[in-house]
Amino acid sequence: MKYKIVTLVIIGCFVFADSPDKIVQNNIQLETEDNNTISPVKERGPAQTLSRDTDFVYWKVDSSKNGYGAFLETNNPLAYSYDANGDGENAGWIAVYRQWGTLEETAGFLGVAQSDPWGEQWFVESRINTTYPENQTYTVTSPGLPTANGAPQARYPSGVVSSYHNKATAVWNEYTTPAYGGGSYGGVPMYSYDFFGVGENSNFSGIQHINEGCVNLNTSQGEVCDPPDLWNGNAQMVDGSDGSVRLLAAYTSWAAAENYSKYMIRSINVTNGYVSVDAPEFWQQDSLDQDDTGNCLWYDCTGYTGQPDFHVNSDGIGYMAVTSYGADSDTEHPFSHTLFFKKTEDYGETWSSDGGYKNSGYHYISDEVLNQLSDSLLTLWSLDPDTYYNHPWYPWAQCTDEDGSTYTCGDTINFSDDSSNFYYTPGLFLGYSYDIMTDHDGGLHFITSTGNYICKDENGGCNDNDGDGDADSIYFEIRFPGAGMYHYYNPDPVDDPDNWSVNFIHSFYDSWGADWPTTGDLVMGSDAWFYFYPNIRPSYEDGSQVLWYGASNMSSASYNADSTLYEPRDIDLFMAKSVDNGRT
């Protein structure tokens, strides 16, 4: 099957400065045929929305102002307690969010909503952040907080809760003055917990500092938080199998001198909701990640590395991960933009510091494994194209017509500015939108935006003549079938680094290749490749192999009047469930 592509609109996903060989992106062209259909690879039809009539129910919990926390992948605005000590009687959800006050007041009030065990009734606690730890207060007539306007300025809220203690806890940072929080933006991490268990009754504690370096400051003498200006927390409360509860929270410093250093804040103990915190510890910074000889670990030291994410299970086993190019990826393996990760076995107190890539403590998925995984999927889909219609195929794929006859229908891709044929070739690009999870047995699950590779069939460009494991002429693509969210799993990734499996969960090529508007309700603020992100979480039940996946995605799109733009019309939430630990 051959598809003609002609350039009308250039769809660019990202630009890599000073490195033209890292990613080569062709200009796509769409051709309008006489029947007014468009024929890129696999003729594009309307975006499909499946299972829209399932038994999902929803409630309006509260109103929010600038409440975009749930659109961001770092913070975690929802948490669930199964109420371990009450046999589930007071189980429920908590949601933490920036709350609507009045039209004239700040967008920085913080609200917390808690549900009954069935999620059918919600109970709201309002404005929990009007008094700071040093007793500065806000009222409409006397706004006295150390912020630009004296009013609360909550940002990036997360909700955490221990099923042992069952106390709803809000974790966020306040946007304060540099004289209070330090740096340029005055980010100050804080938390507050409910004295009552999850449910209807509520009485939140006074706000407490999470950054121990913000306690007992002499601001009159110019003291500010240390480390300064911490933002965008990634918080997790872990109910340990040893009976202890732990809080882990990773923050990024926005202070200019810190160059976006990440700090991990861990609890010393958690007692009935109250968190005693240890001093923040430096955790990660791209240009300071080094090999065992002191050289930068990443390509150009920074710029190609995703934000670190982490997850720790009840036994204290967990992983911290980024995607990146290795420093020497132009000349040696790994050449791929792949997964790099560190492991903890003590609830995040220490992370692997040797072994792996250049003896850095970062282990990774090798090029060989990625190519094997990709080839396995392409072969599976190509052997049964009638079942896997909207998937990429090798050029030798055979389809069956209505008479039962077979014919060659494999994918051939053409571009208007190049007469050569292009074909799918093994290889996967692990993108910058991802989520990580450690299962009950210590296995690593990683879901990420993933692009495919095509090769140029000219002068042996689809062959591996140089022996590096890849086609000699290779191009990264996210606009064709096969681009989407992939699930990568290894039950023991450090000791058995080749034992990875992969599943293609959710197609995004339509969304990533669409012409998103610059005005109106569907403005993103970033490229679609970076905007949509996945979530993965396990069932809380011991021994369960149930995993849940969720993501938002374009659910409806159509061409404009002259068929020059493929325009999104709607975004919906999508979910998937696995009952076999992500195998299917």
XYZ file of C-alpha atoms in Angstrom:
584
model
C 0.000 0.000 0.000
C 1.506 3.318 -1.048
C 0.614 6.692 0.401
C 1.372 10.073 -1.108
C 2.133 12.968 1.194
C 2.397 16.558 -0.020
C 3.367 19.588 2.099
C 0.665 22.060 3.014
C 1.434 22.553 6.683
C 4.717 21.991 8.465
C 4.144 20.225 11.759
C 7.187 20.660 13.983
C 7.497 18.892 17.286
C 10.742 20.145 18.732
C 14.028 21.733 17.766
C 17.393 20.578 18.983
C 19.866 23.429 18.798
C 23.353 22.754 17.456
C 22.637 19.055 16.950
C 21.135 18.481 13.500
C 22.010 14.794 13.542
C 20.198 13.887 16.760
C 16.718 14.081 15.266
C 15.932 14.529 11.578
C 12.396 15.703 10.915
C 10.926 15.738 7.394
C 8.208 18.155 6.358
C 4.893 16.398 5.990
C 2.519 17.146 3.128
C -1.118 16.266 2.767
C -2.720 15.905 -0.643
C -6.387 16.612 -1.303
C -7.803 14.054 -3.723
C -10.795 14.414 -6.005
C -13.098 12.785 -3.463
C -11.977 15.314 -0.849
C -10.293 12.728 1.346
C -6.807 13.031 2.730
C -4.321 10.230 2.348
C -1.373 10.286 4.692
C -0.140 6.946 5.988
C -3.292 5.006 6.881
C -6.009 7.353 5.646
C -6.937 9.614 8.486
C -10.528 9.418 9.634
C -12.320 11.164 12.464
C -10.749 10.585 15.857
C -12.430 7.652 17.557
C -13.932 7.695 21.034
C -14.542 4.201 22.368
C -16.640 3.065 25.317
C -18.195 6.461 25.848
C -21.327 4.790 27.192
C -19.595 2.993 30.067
C -20.797 3.432 33.629
C -18.694 6.444 34.540
C -20.286 9.002 36.828
C -19.059 12.435 37.819
C -19.855 15.194 40.268
C -18.946 18.824 40.543
C -16.899 18.934 43.737
C -16.039 22.627 43.972
C -15.055 25.615 41.848
C -11.460 26.454 41.040
C -9.642 29.565 39.898
C -6.579 29.057 37.708
C -6.902 25.446 38.761
C -4.573 23.940 36.214
C -2.806 21.661 38.681
C -4.503 18.589 37.247
C -3.157 19.450 33.786
C 0.451 19.085 34.948
C 2.265 15.795 35.283
C 4.527 16.556 38.249
C 2.096 17.181 41.076
C -0.521 14.689 42.250
C -3.814 16.379 43.143
C -5.697 13.128 43.904
C -5.018 10.495 46.565
C -6.929 7.538 48.013
C -7.049 5.975 51.469
C -8.395 2.467 51.918
C -8.500 3.019 55.714
C -6.380 0.040 56.722
C -7.192 0.236 60.424
C -10.912 0.813 60.028
C -11.698 -2.009 57.613
C -12.485 0.570 54.938
C -15.271 2.276 56.875
C -13.685 5.693 56.337
C -11.995 5.001 53.019
C -12.198 7.718 50.433
C -10.594 10.102 48.000
C -9.034 13.469 48.658
C -8.560 16.235 46.103
C -6.389 19.321 46.625
C -6.732 22.310 44.308
C -6.560 26.062 43.910
C -9.972 27.222 45.025
C -12.334 29.900 43.812
C -12.670 32.719 46.327
C -14.350 35.712 44.781
C -13.915 37.452 41.458
C -11.780 40.150 43.042
C -9.695 37.971 45.361
C -6.574 35.933 44.739
C -6.332 32.748 42.705
C -4.123 31.308 45.453
C -6.634 29.967 47.972
C -6.257 26.252 48.645
C -9.213 23.912 48.947
C -9.394 20.263 50.000
C -12.301 17.975 49.150
C -12.825 14.545 50.717
C -15.217 11.822 49.661
C -17.138 9.030 51.300
C -15.926 5.452 50.642
C -17.867 5.289 47.371
C -16.853 8.692 46.031
C -20.489 9.753 45.811
C -20.458 12.510 48.434
C -17.777 15.174 48.725
C -17.048 17.462 51.639
C -15.078 20.654 51.073
C -12.714 22.516 53.374
C -12.030 26.053 52.151
C -9.127 28.485 52.350
C -6.776 26.383 54.427
C -3.762 28.594 53.637
C -4.673 32.015 55.054
C -2.208 31.838 57.979
C 1.479 31.107 57.413
C 3.696 29.145 59.864
C 5.019 32.352 61.460
C 1.408 33.509 62.063
C 1.263 36.070 59.285
C -2.404 36.190 58.278
C -4.684 37.224 55.463
C -8.045 38.925 55.650
C -9.744 40.934 52.939
C -9.226 44.138 54.892
C -5.741 43.283 56.137
C -3.749 41.115 53.702
C -0.595 40.465 55.701
C 1.154 37.490 54.109
C 4.691 37.842 52.681
C 3.430 37.684 49.094
C 3.223 40.305 46.362
C -0.319 41.341 47.363
C -0.486 39.988 50.921
C -2.929 37.249 49.898
C -2.444 33.460 49.794
C -0.639 32.255 46.675
C -0.857 28.456 46.578
C 0.721 26.782 43.566
C 1.166 23.187 42.337
C -0.977 21.418 44.964
C -0.797 17.698 45.675
C -2.899 15.486 47.888
C -1.347 12.666 49.924
C -2.829 10.381 52.551
C -1.701 7.402 54.600
C -4.160 4.536 54.721
C -2.677 3.724 58.142
C -3.411 7.165 59.632
C -6.231 8.174 57.266
C -5.503 11.915 57.535
C -5.977 13.980 54.381
C -2.846 16.035 53.736
C -2.312 18.909 51.323
C 1.202 19.578 49.994
C 1.975 22.622 47.847
C 4.241 25.621 47.499
C 3.397 29.247 48.128
C 4.496 31.959 45.699
C 5.987 34.429 48.175
C 8.400 37.352 48.065
C 12.105 36.697 47.400
C 12.814 38.201 50.826
C 10.857 35.324 52.401
C 11.334 32.309 50.121
C 14.570 33.289 48.400
C 15.526 33.241 44.736
C 13.553 35.226 42.190
C 10.081 33.818 42.901
C 10.035 32.941 46.594
C 8.770 29.373 46.308
C 8.089 27.925 49.784
C 6.887 24.296 50.221
C 4.180 23.850 52.872
C 1.706 21.271 54.095
C -1.397 20.969 56.258
C -3.195 17.862 57.502
C -6.684 17.119 58.757
C -7.099 16.222 62.440
C -10.120 14.097 61.489
C -10.126 10.980 59.342
C -11.099 11.098 55.689
C -14.741 12.003 55.299
C -17.287 14.599 56.340
C -15.729 16.069 59.483
C -12.720 18.262 58.919
C -10.374 20.552 60.833
C -7.068 21.274 59.166
C -3.906 21.950 61.105
C -1.952 25.136 60.944
C 0.347 25.319 57.949
C 3.777 23.761 58.440
C 6.999 24.104 56.481
C 8.204 21.082 54.533
C 11.544 22.715 53.805
C 13.350 22.478 57.144
C 15.566 25.276 55.853
C 12.621 27.687 56.110
C 12.103 27.187 59.864
C 13.040 29.890 62.399
C 14.403 32.339 59.849
C 15.552 35.785 60.877
C 14.063 37.566 57.888
C 14.926 40.956 59.334
C 18.575 39.971 58.937
C 18.038 38.820 55.367
C 17.755 35.085 56.014
C 15.764 33.187 53.383
C 14.857 29.546 52.868
C 17.718 27.135 52.223
C 17.567 25.741 49.612
C 15.706 28.712 48.168
C 12.739 29.099 45.872
C 11.387 25.530 45.714
C 8.524 24.812 43.308
C 6.407 22.162 41.643
C 6.548 19.377 44.197
C 6.181 15.705 43.363
C 4.935 14.209 46.642
C 4.220 10.622 47.685
C 3.179 9.222 51.056
C 4.318 5.619 51.491
C 2.693 3.171 53.896
C 5.641 0.930 54.672
C 5.395 -2.810 55.135
C 7.338 -2.181 58.361
C 4.357 -0.239 59.743
C 5.936 3.202 59.336
C 4.588 6.028 57.192
C 6.949 8.165 55.126
C 6.582 11.310 53.056
C 8.834 11.893 50.063
C 8.634 15.156 48.134
C 10.891 16.252 45.273
C 11.087 19.978 44.487
C 12.833 22.092 41.852
C 14.638 25.287 42.795
C 13.821 28.204 40.520
C 16.606 30.326 41.976
C 18.932 31.422 39.170
C 22.073 30.171 40.900
C 20.546 26.711 41.375
C 20.033 26.067 37.638
C 16.881 24.028 38.331
C 18.447 21.721 40.897
C 16.086 19.114 42.332
C 15.901 18.439 46.059
C 14.369 15.468 47.852
C 12.648 16.136 51.169
C 11.983 13.079 53.330
C 10.149 12.737 56.581
C 11.904 11.646 59.744
C 8.574 10.294 60.902
C 4.861 10.809 60.343
C 2.727 10.676 63.478
C -1.045 10.702 63.089
C -0.742 13.174 60.231
C 2.027 15.394 61.606
C 5.178 15.236 59.483
C 8.632 15.752 60.986
C 10.916 16.557 58.077
C 14.604 16.053 57.514
C 16.743 18.669 55.777
C 16.377 18.727 51.975
C 19.021 16.760 50.110
C 20.320 17.555 46.653
C 18.791 14.949 44.356
C 19.422 15.690 40.700
C 20.514 18.388 38.268
C 21.228 17.703 34.610
C 24.638 19.346 34.360
C 25.747 17.836 37.687
C 24.880 14.251 36.763
C 28.349 12.849 36.121
C 30.112 9.648 35.195
C 32.831 8.078 37.325
C 35.468 10.394 35.834
C 33.571 13.609 36.533
C 32.278 14.239 33.009
C 28.721 15.256 32.135
C 26.434 12.270 31.824
C 23.946 13.741 29.339
C 24.268 15.037 25.800
C 25.452 18.679 25.874
C 25.146 18.329 29.689
C 21.477 19.362 29.547
C 18.599 20.182 27.217
C 17.703 16.655 26.144
C 16.773 15.283 29.566
C 13.231 14.936 30.899
C 12.116 15.818 34.407
C 12.939 13.160 37.016
C 9.989 11.160 38.296
C 9.915 8.574 41.078
C 7.742 6.013 42.806
C 8.446 3.863 45.884
C 6.478 0.786 46.958
C 5.554 -0.346 50.459
C 8.763 -2.393 50.819
C 10.927 0.655 50.176
C 11.901 -0.397 46.656
C 11.549 2.328 44.088
C 12.962 4.009 41.024
C 13.775 7.512 39.865
C 13.801 7.932 36.091
C 14.497 10.363 33.281
C 14.654 10.021 29.511
C 17.701 11.386 27.743
C 20.525 10.956 25.287
C 23.811 9.797 26.772
C 26.749 12.179 26.590
C 28.504 10.235 23.819
C 25.409 9.080 21.944
C 26.765 10.449 18.653
C 29.550 7.890 18.647
C 28.717 5.057 21.058
C 25.812 3.159 22.565
C 23.251 3.982 23.662
C 22.444 6.034 20.558
C 18.744 6.163 21.455
C 16.823 8.672 23.519
C 16.024 6.093 26.165
C 15.089 5.461 29.787
C 17.722 6.003 32.487
C 16.881 5.132 36.088
C 18.249 4.800 39.603
C 17.010 2.395 42.268
C 16.365 2.751 45.981
C 15.844 -0.086 48.459
C 15.448 2.072 51.579
C 12.453 4.317 50.869
C 14.519 6.906 49.008
C 17.180 7.418 51.660
C 19.832 6.364 49.151
C 19.797 5.800 45.389
C 22.094 3.638 43.280
C 25.368 5.487 42.735
C 27.498 3.029 40.776
C 27.053 0.520 37.996
C 24.953 1.143 34.926
C 25.729 3.860 32.387
C 29.351 4.979 32.775
C 29.264 3.702 36.378
C 26.940 6.574 37.322
C 24.272 4.534 39.091
C 21.871 5.224 36.209
C 20.827 1.996 34.518
C 19.098 2.129 31.137
C 17.271 0.326 28.339
C 19.846 -0.517 25.694
C 19.569 0.153 21.956
C 19.570 -3.577 21.301
C 16.607 -4.131 23.612
C 14.652 -1.183 22.185
C 15.215 -2.430 18.642
C 14.182 -5.963 19.589
C 11.017 -4.701 21.279
C 10.165 -2.486 18.324
C 10.840 -5.224 15.774
C 8.663 -7.661 17.734
C 5.738 -5.237 17.667
C 6.187 -4.347 13.991
C 6.381 -8.037 13.102
C 3.283 -8.869 15.165
C 1.263 -6.123 13.498
C 2.591 -6.890 10.009
C 1.736 -10.589 10.272
C -1.909 -9.755 10.993
C -2.737 -6.390 9.377
C -6.442 -7.191 9.213
C -6.548 -7.269 13.015
C -4.042 -4.462 13.569
C -5.440 -2.112 10.946
C -4.374 1.191 12.448
C -0.839 0.089 13.300
C 2.430 0.391 11.373
C 3.414 -2.443 9.030
C 6.611 -3.597 7.429
C 6.491 -3.316 3.603
C 6.049 -7.089 3.221
C 2.723 -7.193 5.137
C -0.086 -9.143 3.422
C -3.749 -8.093 3.605
C -6.848 -10.064 2.638
C -9.503 -8.611 0.345
C -13.222 -9.317 0.457
C -12.779 -12.307 -1.852
C -10.236 -13.890 0.451
C -7.265 -13.148 -1.782
C -4.071 -11.803 -0.274
C -2.085 -8.853 -1.557
C 0.930 -6.871 -0.398
C -0.247 -3.910 1.653
C 2.781 -2.904 3.705
C 3.415 0.740 4.466
C 5.364 2.928 2.073
C 5.783 6.574 3.023
C 6.597 9.315 0.515
C 7.353 12.999 0.915
C 6.797 15.688 -1.700
C 10.356 16.955 -1.526
C 11.924 13.500 -1.827
C 11.255 10.825 -4.449
C 12.544 8.018 -2.239
C 10.423 5.480 -0.426
C 10.485 5.413 3.368
C 9.649 2.387 5.520
C 9.165 1.654 9.190
C 12.358 0.398 10.796
C 13.128 -0.915 14.309
C 13.751 1.675 16.978
C 11.815 3.673 19.556
C 12.247 7.234 20.805
C 11.201 7.509 24.462
C 9.747 10.979 24.888
C 9.474 13.574 27.626
C 5.959 12.873 28.967
C 5.961 9.879 31.270
C 4.957 8.265 34.538
C 6.765 5.647 36.588
C 5.498 3.007 39.000
C 7.046 0.340 41.212
C 4.789 -2.683 41.598
C 4.295 -4.769 44.746
C 7.123 -7.114 43.718
C 9.654 -4.373 42.970
C 9.214 -4.391 39.197
C 9.592 -1.187 37.200
C 6.719 0.054 35.042
C 7.291 3.046 32.785
C 4.737 4.616 30.463
C 5.962 7.310 28.111
C 5.190 9.130 24.908
C 6.968 7.173 22.190
C 7.836 7.910 18.586
C 8.787 5.571 15.764
C 11.578 5.571 13.211
C 11.427 5.328 9.435
C 14.312 4.675 7.059
C 15.031 6.074 3.605
C 15.283 3.316 1.009
C 18.072 4.860 -1.043
C 21.658 3.670 -1.394
C 21.038 0.973 1.187
C 19.676 3.453 3.730
C 17.366 0.845 5.266
C 20.298 -1.510 5.847
C 22.733 -1.485 8.740
C 25.936 -1.308 6.735
C 27.917 0.423 9.472
C 26.996 -2.213 12.063
C 25.672 0.148 14.736
C 22.379 -1.740 15.051
C 20.232 0.894 13.286
C 19.304 1.563 9.686
C 21.889 3.861 8.123
C 19.317 6.491 7.138
C 16.909 6.920 10.033
C 14.254 9.537 10.774
C 12.135 10.127 13.872
C 8.341 10.391 13.400
C 5.293 10.926 15.623
C 2.731 11.770 12.912
C 2.067 8.249 11.661
C 0.439 5.136 13.187
C 2.463 3.553 15.953
C 3.212 6.800 17.772
C 1.625 6.938 21.203
C 1.897 5.838 24.820
C 3.896 2.654 25.396
C 4.215 0.617 28.582
C 7.709 -0.719 29.374
C 8.127 -3.298 32.132
C 10.983 -5.185 33.750
C 10.515 -7.228 36.953
C 14.176 -6.735 37.938
C 15.738 -4.078 35.689
C 19.073 -3.745 37.515
C 20.046 -7.419 37.771
C 18.282 -8.523 34.567
C 18.647 -5.511 32.242
C 17.556 -7.303 29.055
C 14.271 -8.663 30.435
C 12.064 -5.836 29.183
C 8.617 -6.179 27.655
C 6.546 -3.528 25.902
C 2.887 -2.853 25.151
C 1.407 -0.239 22.864
C -1.438 1.188 24.960
C -2.781 4.369 23.388
C -2.420 5.867 19.906
C -1.559 9.572 19.750
C -0.379 10.123 16.178
C -3.626 11.873 15.202
C -3.326 14.195 18.178
C 0.394 14.902 17.839
C 0.000 15.615 14.136
C -3.117 17.791 14.389
C -3.189 21.551 13.786
C -3.884 22.843 17.275
C -5.315 26.380 17.473
C -3.543 29.422 18.844
C -6.774 30.966 20.159
C -9.924 29.637 21.819
C -10.650 26.851 24.286
C -8.130 24.327 22.938
C -4.996 26.457 23.200
C -2.265 24.338 24.784
C 0.659 26.616 25.483
C 3.049 23.930 24.241
C 3.353 21.430 21.432
C 0.929 18.493 21.664
C 3.922 16.123 21.876
C 4.772 17.676 25.243
C 1.247 18.524 26.416
C -0.380 15.114 26.844
C 1.021 12.840 29.537
C 0.140 9.402 30.940
C -0.647 8.149 34.434
C -0.154 4.626 35.770
C -0.961 3.319 39.250
C -1.388 -0.106 40.882
C -4.226 -1.471 42.939
C -3.548 -0.992 46.649
C -4.410 -4.623 47.460
C -1.435 -6.824 48.349
C -0.679 -9.327 45.627
C -2.936 -7.633 43.104
C -1.754 -7.424 39.502
C -4.276 -4.758 38.557
C -2.844 -1.627 36.955
C -4.705 1.473 35.839
C -3.698 3.746 32.969
C -5.185 7.151 32.250
C -4.510 10.053 29.894
C -6.292 12.857 28.139
C -6.207 12.866 24.348
C -7.870 14.435 21.355
C -11.203 12.689 20.879
C -12.662 14.566 17.940
C -11.155 16.340 14.936
C -12.015 17.223 11.360
C -10.597 19.096 8.409
C -11.358 22.741 7.813
C -13.317 23.915 4.768
C -10.431 23.717 2.291
C -8.874 20.604 3.869
C -5.628 22.379 4.673
C -5.851 21.969 8.454
C -6.761 18.971 10.576
C -8.386 20.758 13.502
C -9.077 19.301 16.968
C -12.641 19.657 18.232
C -12.548 18.029 21.663
C -10.361 16.441 24.346
C -11.516 13.563 26.549
C -10.170 11.332 29.295
C -9.233 7.761 28.415
C -8.558 4.835 30.723
C -7.278 1.280 30.414
C -7.044 -1.550 32.917
C -4.646 -4.477 33.131
C -5.277 -7.487 35.357
C -1.946 -9.207 34.630
C 0.609 -6.608 35.738
C 0.636 -4.805 32.412
C 1.165 -7.776 30.118
C -2.160 -7.019 28.396
